[in-house]
């Protein structure tokens, strides 16, 4: 399922709404999550899962093609942990 | 880095402000977004949200684990897990520190 298919499903289930409002709604949900992660905040959606960022330390990496050493700076990566309820539904 | 926790309530509030639907309907629609995503994943389908990331199902086979408290060996049964792969856009945004 893609974002546009998600929008269509929601539009089908809510014929009283404008599709452009549903588009704004879906965009807002993911924008808010992104915004929170940008600030180092955590997003906890009980039953579904939680989004957070994890810090990766600076390291010396290698260019796999040339074998040259390159310094990789410390960085944050987005992380998703599946919620208990969803985990149970995946494995009934 | 403030370390706050955002929940459904804040997502619904943002939707309420951006879209202009009632608070109640905003909350129901946020829930519907999560429900549709969960439903697809339970069906084994990948969920791709452009400029955010994709959620895919991975099948894990059985392996032996250990109860860390008792040291007892217990089989970890085959199961399905969700793998979240953040998009480049999201990866870049969590690393913005005033630049670009």
GROMACS .gro file of C-alpha atoms in nm:
model
  192
    1UNK     CA    1   0.000   0.000   0.000
    2UNK     CA    2   0.133   0.341  -0.093
    3UNK     CA    3   0.045   0.679   0.050
    4UNK     CA    4  -0.194   0.749  -0.240
    5UNK     CA    5  -0.367   0.412  -0.191
    6UNK     CA    6  -0.403   0.492   0.178
    7UNK     CA    7  -0.565   0.825   0.087
    8UNK     CA    8  -0.806   0.648  -0.150
    9UNK     CA    9  -0.908   0.395   0.116
   10UNK     CA   10  -0.978   0.673   0.364
   11UNK     CA   11  -1.169   0.867   0.099
   12UNK     CA   12  -1.384   0.561   0.020
   13UNK     CA   13  -1.462   0.512   0.388
   14UNK     CA   14  -1.543   0.882   0.437
   15UNK     CA   15  -1.749   0.996   0.136
   16UNK     CA   16  -1.862   1.308   0.326
   17UNK     CA   17  -1.505   1.447   0.322
   18UNK     CA   18  -1.314   1.619   0.044
   19UNK     CA   19  -1.027   1.411  -0.086
   20UNK     CA   20  -0.795   1.712  -0.059
   21UNK     CA   21  -0.875   1.730   0.315
   22UNK     CA   22  -0.779   1.365   0.350
   23UNK     CA   23  -0.457   1.436   0.162
   24UNK     CA   24  -0.381   1.720   0.404
   25UNK     CA   25  -0.468   1.497   0.697
   26UNK     CA   26  -0.233   1.216   0.591
   27UNK     CA   27   0.044   1.465   0.513
   28UNK     CA   28  -0.006   1.628   0.855
   29UNK     CA   29   0.021   1.298   1.043
   30UNK     CA   30   0.357   1.210   0.885
   31UNK     CA   31   0.481   1.568   0.900
   32UNK     CA   32   0.410   1.582   1.275
   33UNK     CA   33   0.596   1.257   1.334
   34UNK     CA   34   0.892   1.382   1.127
   35UNK     CA   35   0.887   1.714   1.308
   36UNK     CA   36   0.897   1.542   1.648
   37UNK     CA   37   1.189   1.321   1.543
   38UNK     CA   38   1.375   1.627   1.414
   39UNK     CA   39   1.355   1.769   1.764
   40UNK     CA   40   1.469   1.447   1.923
   41UNK     CA   41   1.119   1.379   2.054
   42UNK     CA   42   0.956   1.037   2.064
   43UNK     CA   43   0.620   0.954   1.910
   44UNK     CA   44   0.428   0.686   2.097
   45UNK     CA   45   0.119   0.543   1.932
   46UNK     CA   46  -0.008   0.280   2.175
   47UNK     CA   47  -0.097  -0.046   2.010
   48UNK     CA   48   0.068   0.056   1.683
   49UNK     CA   49   0.426   0.141   1.772
   50UNK     CA   50   0.672   0.411   1.867
   51UNK     CA   51   0.902   0.627   1.657
   52UNK     CA   52   1.225   0.757   1.804
   53UNK     CA   53   1.577   0.844   1.695
   54UNK     CA   54   1.891   0.655   1.783
   55UNK     CA   55   2.234   0.807   1.783
   56UNK     CA   56   2.511   0.649   1.583
   57UNK     CA   57   2.860   0.747   1.698
   58UNK     CA   58   3.121   0.892   1.468
   59UNK     CA   59   3.333   0.619   1.310
   60UNK     CA   60   3.598   0.566   1.049
   61UNK     CA   61   3.439   0.406   0.749
   62UNK     CA   62   3.575   0.291   0.418
   63UNK     CA   63   3.476   0.371   0.066
   64UNK     CA   64   3.385   0.020  -0.051
   65UNK     CA   65   3.499   0.095  -0.407
   66UNK     CA   66   3.840   0.250  -0.340
   67UNK     CA   67   3.914   0.122   0.010
   68UNK     CA   68   3.994   0.476   0.127
   69UNK     CA   69   3.922   0.561   0.491
   70UNK     CA   70   3.659   0.825   0.543
   71UNK     CA   71   3.547   0.987   0.865
   72UNK     CA   72   3.176   0.935   0.923
   73UNK     CA   73   3.037   1.191   1.165
   74UNK     CA   74   2.796   1.113   1.446
   75UNK     CA   75   2.440   1.092   1.321
   76UNK     CA   76   2.083   1.024   1.427
   77UNK     CA   77   1.874   0.756   1.263
   78UNK     CA   78   1.496   0.719   1.277
   79UNK     CA   79   1.380   0.403   1.453
   80UNK     CA   80   1.042   0.228   1.476
   81UNK     CA   81   0.946  -0.022   1.743
   82UNK     CA   82   0.630  -0.221   1.676
   83UNK     CA   83   0.366  -0.191   1.948
   84UNK     CA   84   0.262  -0.492   2.153
   85UNK     CA   85  -0.090  -0.514   2.013
   86UNK     CA   86   0.025  -0.498   1.649
   87UNK     CA   87   0.299  -0.753   1.721
   88UNK     CA   88   0.037  -0.989   1.861
   89UNK     CA   89  -0.188  -0.939   1.559
   90UNK     CA   90   0.102  -1.022   1.326
   91UNK     CA   91   0.157  -1.348   1.514
   92UNK     CA   92  -0.179  -1.472   1.636
   93UNK     CA   93   1.682   1.781   2.199
   94UNK     CA   94   1.389   1.819   2.433
   95UNK     CA   95   1.294   1.454   2.483
   96UNK     CA   96   0.916   1.502   2.485
   97UNK     CA   97   0.675   1.228   2.392
   98UNK     CA   98   0.415   1.294   2.125
   99UNK     CA   99   0.098   1.085   2.127
  100UNK     CA  100  -0.223   1.048   1.928
  101UNK     CA  101  -0.361   1.354   2.108
  102UNK     CA  102  -0.100   1.587   1.956
  103UNK     CA  103  -0.137   1.430   1.611
  104UNK     CA  104  -0.515   1.481   1.629
  105UNK     CA  105  -0.468   1.838   1.746
  106UNK     CA  106  -0.237   1.911   1.450
  107UNK     CA  107  -0.494   1.759   1.212
  108UNK     CA  108  -0.770   1.962   1.376
  109UNK     CA  109  -0.570   2.282   1.319
  110UNK     CA  110  -0.455   2.199   0.964
  111UNK     CA  111  -0.768   2.045   0.817
  112UNK     CA  112  -1.044   2.219   1.010
  113UNK     CA  113  -1.254   1.912   1.089
  114UNK     CA  114  -1.399   1.869   1.438
  115UNK     CA  115  -1.167   1.746   1.713
  116UNK     CA  116  -1.363   1.425   1.734
  117UNK     CA  117  -1.348   1.354   1.363
  118UNK     CA  118  -0.977   1.447   1.352
  119UNK     CA  119  -0.905   1.190   1.623
  120UNK     CA  120  -1.110   0.924   1.444
  121UNK     CA  121  -0.927   0.986   1.117
  122UNK     CA  122  -0.582   0.967   1.278
  123UNK     CA  123  -0.693   0.632   1.415
  124UNK     CA  124  -0.817   0.529   1.070
  125UNK     CA  125  -0.474   0.607   0.920
  126UNK     CA  126  -0.306   0.379   1.176
  127UNK     CA  127  -0.574   0.110   1.132
  128UNK     CA  128  -0.534   0.098   0.755
  129UNK     CA  129  -0.156   0.074   0.787
  130UNK     CA  130  -0.186  -0.202   1.049
  131UNK     CA  131  -0.439  -0.392   0.836
  132UNK     CA  132  -0.211  -0.391   0.531
  133UNK     CA  133   0.085  -0.508   0.740
  134UNK     CA  134  -0.119  -0.787   0.900
  135UNK     CA  135  -0.212  -0.897   0.545
  136UNK     CA  136   0.161  -0.917   0.479
  137UNK     CA  137   0.163  -0.614   0.254
  138UNK     CA  138   0.441  -0.352   0.248
  139UNK     CA  139   0.330   0.002   0.336
  140UNK     CA  140   0.519   0.274   0.149
  141UNK     CA  141   0.480   0.632   0.258
  142UNK     CA  142   0.677   0.852   0.021
  143UNK     CA  143   0.919   1.097   0.183
  144UNK     CA  144   0.865   0.921   0.518
  145UNK     CA  145   0.959   0.555   0.487
  146UNK     CA  146   0.837   0.204   0.425
  147UNK     CA  147   0.716  -0.069   0.658
  148UNK     CA  148   0.773  -0.424   0.545
  149UNK     CA  149   0.711  -0.767   0.694
  150UNK     CA  150   0.999  -1.002   0.752
  151UNK     CA  151   0.959  -1.368   0.840
  152UNK     CA  152   1.188  -1.492   1.115
  153UNK     CA  153   1.253  -1.863   1.143
  154UNK     CA  154   1.265  -2.056   1.468
  155UNK     CA  155   1.581  -2.029   1.678
  156UNK     CA  156   1.690  -2.131   2.025
  157UNK     CA  157   1.692  -1.861   2.285
  158UNK     CA  158   1.768  -1.858   2.653
  159UNK     CA  159   1.574  -1.728   2.946
  160UNK     CA  160   1.830  -1.479   3.077
  161UNK     CA  161   1.712  -1.526   3.434
  162UNK     CA  162   1.710  -1.903   3.457
  163UNK     CA  163   1.953  -1.992   3.175
  164UNK     CA  164   1.692  -2.235   3.047
  165UNK     CA  165   1.689  -2.295   2.668
  166UNK     CA  166   1.357  -2.208   2.505
  167UNK     CA  167   1.266  -2.218   2.137
  168UNK     CA  168   1.177  -1.879   1.985
  169UNK     CA  169   0.898  -1.969   1.745
  170UNK     CA  170   0.886  -1.856   1.382
  171UNK     CA  171   0.728  -1.512   1.371
  172UNK     CA  172   0.666  -1.206   1.158
  173UNK     CA  173   0.827  -0.874   1.241
  174UNK     CA  174   0.793  -0.526   1.094
  175UNK     CA  175   1.100  -0.365   0.944
  176UNK     CA  176   1.084   0.014   0.912
  177UNK     CA  177   1.311   0.162   0.648
  178UNK     CA  178   1.323   0.541   0.678
  179UNK     CA  179   1.329   0.738   0.354
  180UNK     CA  180   1.625   0.960   0.266
  181UNK     CA  181   1.410   1.264   0.331
  182UNK     CA  182   1.338   1.149   0.688
  183UNK     CA  183   1.699   1.044   0.750
  184UNK     CA  184   1.819   1.385   0.636
  185UNK     CA  185   1.566   1.570   0.845
  186UNK     CA  186   1.662   1.403   1.171
  187UNK     CA  187   2.019   1.513   1.103
  188UNK     CA  188   1.956   1.877   1.027
  189UNK     CA  189   2.151   2.089   1.265
  190UNK     CA  190   2.080   2.434   1.131
  191UNK     CA  191   2.247   2.356   0.799
  192UNK     CA  192   2.075   2.320   0.457
   0.00000   0.00000   0.00000
